[in-house]
mmCIF file of N, CA and C in Angstrom:
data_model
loop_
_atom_site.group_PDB
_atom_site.id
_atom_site.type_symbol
_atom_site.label_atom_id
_atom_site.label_comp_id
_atom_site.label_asym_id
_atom_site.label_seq_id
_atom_site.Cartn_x
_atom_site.Cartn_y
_atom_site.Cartn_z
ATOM 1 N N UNK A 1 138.932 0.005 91.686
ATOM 2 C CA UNK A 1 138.231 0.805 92.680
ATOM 3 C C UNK A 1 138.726 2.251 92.568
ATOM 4 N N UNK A 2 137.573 3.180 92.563
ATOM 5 C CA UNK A 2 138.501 4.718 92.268
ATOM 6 C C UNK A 2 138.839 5.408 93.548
ATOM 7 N N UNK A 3 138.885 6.246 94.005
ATOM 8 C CA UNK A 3 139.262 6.750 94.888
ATOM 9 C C UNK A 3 138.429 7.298 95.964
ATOM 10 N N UNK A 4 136.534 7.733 95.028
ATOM 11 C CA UNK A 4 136.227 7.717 96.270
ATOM 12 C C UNK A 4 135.609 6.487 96.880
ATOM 13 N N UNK A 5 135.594 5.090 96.363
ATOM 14 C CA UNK A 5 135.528 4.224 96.804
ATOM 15 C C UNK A 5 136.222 3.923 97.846
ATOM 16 N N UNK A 6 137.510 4.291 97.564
ATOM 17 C CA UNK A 6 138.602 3.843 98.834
ATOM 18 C C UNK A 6 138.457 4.981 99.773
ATOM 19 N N UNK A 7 138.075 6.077 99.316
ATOM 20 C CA UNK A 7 138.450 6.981 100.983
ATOM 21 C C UNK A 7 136.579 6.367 101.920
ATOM 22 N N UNK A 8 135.859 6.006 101.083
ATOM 23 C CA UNK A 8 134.615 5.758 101.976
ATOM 24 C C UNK A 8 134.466 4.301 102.778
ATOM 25 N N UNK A 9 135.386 3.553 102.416
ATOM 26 C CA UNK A 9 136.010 2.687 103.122
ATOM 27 C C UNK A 9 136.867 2.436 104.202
ATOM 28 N N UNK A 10 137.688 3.403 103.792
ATOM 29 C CA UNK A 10 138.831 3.985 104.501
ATOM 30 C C UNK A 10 137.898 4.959 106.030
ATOM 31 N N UNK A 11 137.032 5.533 105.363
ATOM 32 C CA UNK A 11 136.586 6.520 106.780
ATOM 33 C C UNK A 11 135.730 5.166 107.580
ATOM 34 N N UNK A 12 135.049 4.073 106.840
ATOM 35 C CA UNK A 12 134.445 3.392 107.501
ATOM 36 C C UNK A 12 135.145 2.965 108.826
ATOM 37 N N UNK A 13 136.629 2.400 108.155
ATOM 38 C CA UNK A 13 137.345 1.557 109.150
ATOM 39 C C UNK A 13 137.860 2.501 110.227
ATOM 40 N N UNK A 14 138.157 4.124 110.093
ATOM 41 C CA UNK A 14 138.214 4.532 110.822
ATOM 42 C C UNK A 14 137.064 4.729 112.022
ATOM 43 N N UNK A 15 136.619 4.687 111.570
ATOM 44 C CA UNK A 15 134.990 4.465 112.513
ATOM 45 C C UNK A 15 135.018 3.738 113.222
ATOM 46 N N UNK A 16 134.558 2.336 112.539
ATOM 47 C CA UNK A 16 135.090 1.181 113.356
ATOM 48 C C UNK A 16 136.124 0.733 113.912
ATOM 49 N N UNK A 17 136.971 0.696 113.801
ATOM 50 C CA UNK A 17 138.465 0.449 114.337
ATOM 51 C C UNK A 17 138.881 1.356 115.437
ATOM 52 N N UNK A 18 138.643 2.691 115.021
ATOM 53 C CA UNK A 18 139.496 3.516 116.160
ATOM 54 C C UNK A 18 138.547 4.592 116.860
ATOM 55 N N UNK A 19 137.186 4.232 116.427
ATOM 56 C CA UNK A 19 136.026 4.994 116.650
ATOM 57 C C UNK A 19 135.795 6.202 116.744
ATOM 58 N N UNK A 20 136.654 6.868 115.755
ATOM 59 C CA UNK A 20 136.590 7.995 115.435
ATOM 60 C C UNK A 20 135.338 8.944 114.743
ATOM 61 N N UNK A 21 134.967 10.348 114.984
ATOM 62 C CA UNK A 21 133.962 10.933 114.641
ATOM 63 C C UNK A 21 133.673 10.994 112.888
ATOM 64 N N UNK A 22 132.386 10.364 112.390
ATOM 65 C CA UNK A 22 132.957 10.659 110.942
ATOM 66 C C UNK A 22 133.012 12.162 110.536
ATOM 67 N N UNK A 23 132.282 12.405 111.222
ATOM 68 C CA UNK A 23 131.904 14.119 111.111
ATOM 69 C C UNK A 23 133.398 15.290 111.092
ATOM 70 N N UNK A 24 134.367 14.484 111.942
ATOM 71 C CA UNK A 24 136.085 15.251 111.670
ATOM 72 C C UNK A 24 136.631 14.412 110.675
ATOM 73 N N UNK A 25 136.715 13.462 109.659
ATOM 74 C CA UNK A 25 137.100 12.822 108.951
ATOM 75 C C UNK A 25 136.976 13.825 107.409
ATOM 76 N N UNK A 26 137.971 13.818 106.770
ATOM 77 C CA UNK A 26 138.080 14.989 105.541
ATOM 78 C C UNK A 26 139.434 14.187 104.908
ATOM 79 N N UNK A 27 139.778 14.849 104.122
ATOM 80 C CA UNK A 27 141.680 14.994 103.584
ATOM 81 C C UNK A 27 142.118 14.932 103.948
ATOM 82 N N UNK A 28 142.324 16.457 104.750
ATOM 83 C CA UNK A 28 143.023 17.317 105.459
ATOM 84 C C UNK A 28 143.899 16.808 106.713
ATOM 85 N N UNK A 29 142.432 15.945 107.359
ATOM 86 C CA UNK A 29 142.709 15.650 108.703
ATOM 87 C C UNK A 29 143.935 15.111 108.829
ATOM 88 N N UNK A 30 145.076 15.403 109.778
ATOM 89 C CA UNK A 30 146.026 15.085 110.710
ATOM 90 C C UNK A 30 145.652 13.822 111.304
ATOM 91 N N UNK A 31 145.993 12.689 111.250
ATOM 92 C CA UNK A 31 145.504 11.484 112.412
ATOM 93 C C UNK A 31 146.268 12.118 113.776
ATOM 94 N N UNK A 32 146.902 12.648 114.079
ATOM 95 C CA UNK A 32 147.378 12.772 115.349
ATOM 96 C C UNK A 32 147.000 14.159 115.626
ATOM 97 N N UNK A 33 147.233 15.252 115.052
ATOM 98 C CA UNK A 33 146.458 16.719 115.933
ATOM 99 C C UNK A 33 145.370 16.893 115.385
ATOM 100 N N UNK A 34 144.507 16.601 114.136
ATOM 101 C CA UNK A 34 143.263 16.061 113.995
ATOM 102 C C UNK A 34 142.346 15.725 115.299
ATOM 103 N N UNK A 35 142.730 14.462 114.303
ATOM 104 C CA UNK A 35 141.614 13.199 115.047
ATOM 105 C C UNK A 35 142.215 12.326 116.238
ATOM 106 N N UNK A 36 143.524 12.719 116.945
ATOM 107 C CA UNK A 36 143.501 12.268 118.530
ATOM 108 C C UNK A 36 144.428 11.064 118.481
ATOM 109 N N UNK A 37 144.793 10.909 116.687
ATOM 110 C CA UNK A 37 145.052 9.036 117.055
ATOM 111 C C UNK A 37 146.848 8.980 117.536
ATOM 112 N N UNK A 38 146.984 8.401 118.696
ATOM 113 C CA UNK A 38 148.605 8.270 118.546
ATOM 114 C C UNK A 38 148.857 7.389 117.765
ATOM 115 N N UNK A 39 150.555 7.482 117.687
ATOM 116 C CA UNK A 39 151.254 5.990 116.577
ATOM 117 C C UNK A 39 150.952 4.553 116.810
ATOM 118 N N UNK A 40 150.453 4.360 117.803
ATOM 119 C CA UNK A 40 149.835 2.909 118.520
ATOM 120 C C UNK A 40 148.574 3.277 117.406
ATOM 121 N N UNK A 41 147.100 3.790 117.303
ATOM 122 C CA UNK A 41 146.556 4.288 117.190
ATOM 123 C C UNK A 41 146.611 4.068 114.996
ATOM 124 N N UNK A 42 147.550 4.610 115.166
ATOM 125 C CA UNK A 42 147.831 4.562 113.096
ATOM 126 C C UNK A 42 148.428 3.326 112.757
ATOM 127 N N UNK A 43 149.096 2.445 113.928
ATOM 128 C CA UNK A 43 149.929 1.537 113.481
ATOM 129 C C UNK A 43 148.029 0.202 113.409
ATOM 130 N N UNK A 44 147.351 0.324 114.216
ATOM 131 C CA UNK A 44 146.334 -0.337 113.962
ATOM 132 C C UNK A 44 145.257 0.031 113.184
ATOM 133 N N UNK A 45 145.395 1.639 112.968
ATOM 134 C CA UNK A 45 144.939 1.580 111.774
ATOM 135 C C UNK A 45 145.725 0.959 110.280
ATOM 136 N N UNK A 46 146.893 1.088 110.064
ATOM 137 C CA UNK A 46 147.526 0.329 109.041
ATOM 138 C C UNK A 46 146.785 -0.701 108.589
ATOM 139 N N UNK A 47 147.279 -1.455 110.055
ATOM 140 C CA UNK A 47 146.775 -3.480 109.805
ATOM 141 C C UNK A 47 145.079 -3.018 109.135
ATOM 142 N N UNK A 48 145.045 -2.539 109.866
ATOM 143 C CA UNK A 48 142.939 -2.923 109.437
ATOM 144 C C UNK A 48 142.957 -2.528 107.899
ATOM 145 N N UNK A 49 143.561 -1.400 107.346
ATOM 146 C CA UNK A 49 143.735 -0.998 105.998
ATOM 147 C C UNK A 49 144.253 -2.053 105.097
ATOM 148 N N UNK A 50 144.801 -3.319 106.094
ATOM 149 C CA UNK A 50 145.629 -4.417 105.009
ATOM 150 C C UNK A 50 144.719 -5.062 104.880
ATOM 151 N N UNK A 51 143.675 -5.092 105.672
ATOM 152 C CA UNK A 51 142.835 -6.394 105.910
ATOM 153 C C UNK A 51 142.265 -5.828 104.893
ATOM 154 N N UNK A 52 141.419 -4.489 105.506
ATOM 155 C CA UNK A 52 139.925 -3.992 104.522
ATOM 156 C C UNK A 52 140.365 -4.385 103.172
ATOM 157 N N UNK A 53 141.591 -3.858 102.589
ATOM 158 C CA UNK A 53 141.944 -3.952 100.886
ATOM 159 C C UNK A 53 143.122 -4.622 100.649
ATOM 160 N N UNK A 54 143.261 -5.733 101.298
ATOM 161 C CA UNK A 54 144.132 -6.907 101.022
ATOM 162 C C UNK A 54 145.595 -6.509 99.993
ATOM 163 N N UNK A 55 146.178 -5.590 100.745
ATOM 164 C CA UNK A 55 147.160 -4.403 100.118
ATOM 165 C C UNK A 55 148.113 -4.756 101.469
ATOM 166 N N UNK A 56 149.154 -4.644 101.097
ATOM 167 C CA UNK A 56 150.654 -4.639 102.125
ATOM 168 C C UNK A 56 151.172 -3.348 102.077
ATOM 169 N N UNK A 57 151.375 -2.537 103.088
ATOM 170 C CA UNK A 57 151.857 -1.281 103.252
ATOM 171 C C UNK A 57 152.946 -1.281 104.269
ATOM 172 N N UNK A 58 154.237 -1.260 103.625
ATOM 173 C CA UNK A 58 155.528 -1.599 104.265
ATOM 174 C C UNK A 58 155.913 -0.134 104.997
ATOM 175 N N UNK A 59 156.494 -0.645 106.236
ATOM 176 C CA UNK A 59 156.956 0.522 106.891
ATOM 177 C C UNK A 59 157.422 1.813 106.758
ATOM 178 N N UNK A 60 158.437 1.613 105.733
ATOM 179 C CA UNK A 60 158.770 2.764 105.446
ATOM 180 C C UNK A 60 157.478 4.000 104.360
ATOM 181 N N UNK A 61 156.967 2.981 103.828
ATOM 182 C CA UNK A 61 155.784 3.716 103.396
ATOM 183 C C UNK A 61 155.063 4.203 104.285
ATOM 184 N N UNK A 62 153.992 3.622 105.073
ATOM 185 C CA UNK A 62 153.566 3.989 106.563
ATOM 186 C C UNK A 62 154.046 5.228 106.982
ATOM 187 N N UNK A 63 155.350 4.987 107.406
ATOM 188 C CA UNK A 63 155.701 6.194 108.093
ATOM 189 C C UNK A 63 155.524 7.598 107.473
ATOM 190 N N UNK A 64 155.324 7.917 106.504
ATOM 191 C CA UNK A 64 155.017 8.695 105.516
ATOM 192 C C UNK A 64 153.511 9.522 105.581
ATOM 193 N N UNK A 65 152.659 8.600 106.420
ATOM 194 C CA UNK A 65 151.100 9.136 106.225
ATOM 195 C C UNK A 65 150.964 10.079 107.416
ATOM 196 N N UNK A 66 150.711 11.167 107.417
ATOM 197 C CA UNK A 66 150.321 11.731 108.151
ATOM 198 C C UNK A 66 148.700 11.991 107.783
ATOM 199 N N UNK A 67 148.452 12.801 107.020
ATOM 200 C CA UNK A 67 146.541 12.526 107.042
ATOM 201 C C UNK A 67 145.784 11.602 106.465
ATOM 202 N N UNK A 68 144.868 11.897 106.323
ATOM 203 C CA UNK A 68 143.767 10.883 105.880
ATOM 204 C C UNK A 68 143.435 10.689 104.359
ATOM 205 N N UNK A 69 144.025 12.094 104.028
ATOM 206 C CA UNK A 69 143.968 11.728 102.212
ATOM 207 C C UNK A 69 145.469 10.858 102.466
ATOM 208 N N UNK A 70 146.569 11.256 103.074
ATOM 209 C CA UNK A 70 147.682 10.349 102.970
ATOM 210 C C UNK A 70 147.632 9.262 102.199
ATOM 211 N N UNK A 71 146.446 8.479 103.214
ATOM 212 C CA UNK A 71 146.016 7.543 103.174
ATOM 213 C C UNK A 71 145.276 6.840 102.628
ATOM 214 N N UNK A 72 144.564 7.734 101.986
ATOM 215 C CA UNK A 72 143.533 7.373 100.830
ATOM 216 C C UNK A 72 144.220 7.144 99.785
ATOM 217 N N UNK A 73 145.543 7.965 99.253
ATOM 218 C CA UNK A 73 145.664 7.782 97.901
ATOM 219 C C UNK A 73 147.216 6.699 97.947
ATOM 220 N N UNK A 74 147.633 6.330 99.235
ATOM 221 C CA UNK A 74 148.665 4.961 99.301
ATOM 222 C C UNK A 74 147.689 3.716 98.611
ATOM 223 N N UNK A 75 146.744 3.418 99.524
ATOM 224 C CA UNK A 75 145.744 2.323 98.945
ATOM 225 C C UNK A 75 145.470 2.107 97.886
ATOM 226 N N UNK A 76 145.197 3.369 97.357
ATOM 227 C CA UNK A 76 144.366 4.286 96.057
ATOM 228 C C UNK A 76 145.442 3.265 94.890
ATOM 229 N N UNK A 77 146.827 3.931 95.075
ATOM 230 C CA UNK A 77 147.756 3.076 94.073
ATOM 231 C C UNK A 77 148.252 2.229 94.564
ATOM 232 N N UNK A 78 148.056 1.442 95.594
ATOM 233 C CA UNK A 78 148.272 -0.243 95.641
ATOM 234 C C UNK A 78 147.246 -0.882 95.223
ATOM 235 N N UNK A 79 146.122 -0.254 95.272
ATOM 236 C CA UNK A 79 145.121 -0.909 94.327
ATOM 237 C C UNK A 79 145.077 -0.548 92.789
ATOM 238 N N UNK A 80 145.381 0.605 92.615
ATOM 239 C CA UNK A 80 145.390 0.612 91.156
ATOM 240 C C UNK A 80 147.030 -0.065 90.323
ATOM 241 N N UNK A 81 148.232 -0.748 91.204
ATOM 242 C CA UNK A 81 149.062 -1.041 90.382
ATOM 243 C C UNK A 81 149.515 -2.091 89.813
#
């Protein structure tokens, strides 16, 4: 799966999951001064990211994401490794 496969997935679940605007969804975006989400908020986004792409993203990794490309390209190489 390349990458923009995974970030259009990735914005899906943000959608669904935390019902976020897709219209503020980018790279760039901050999940927390962004798009609103607290750590409650990213920690359920995580899980849903394990589910969507059947990928394990261990804590200390996690803690690491602050935006949304963050996040795109963790997946990005748990799927590509």
């Amino acid at each position: 799966m390349d990458r923009e496969q995974v970030a259009e997935r990735l914005v899906n679940v943000l959608v669904s999951e935390l019902g976020l605007d897709a219209e503020k969804i980018n790279d760039e975006a901050h999940f927390e001064e962004d798009l609103d989400v607290d750590s409650l908020g990213v920690v359920e986004l995580l899980m849903a990211l394990e589910d969507e792409f059947d990928v394990k993203i261990p804590d200390e990794e996690a803690e690491s994401i602050m935006t949304v490309g963050q996040a795109i390209d963790l997946v990005h190489s748990k799927l590509n490794s």
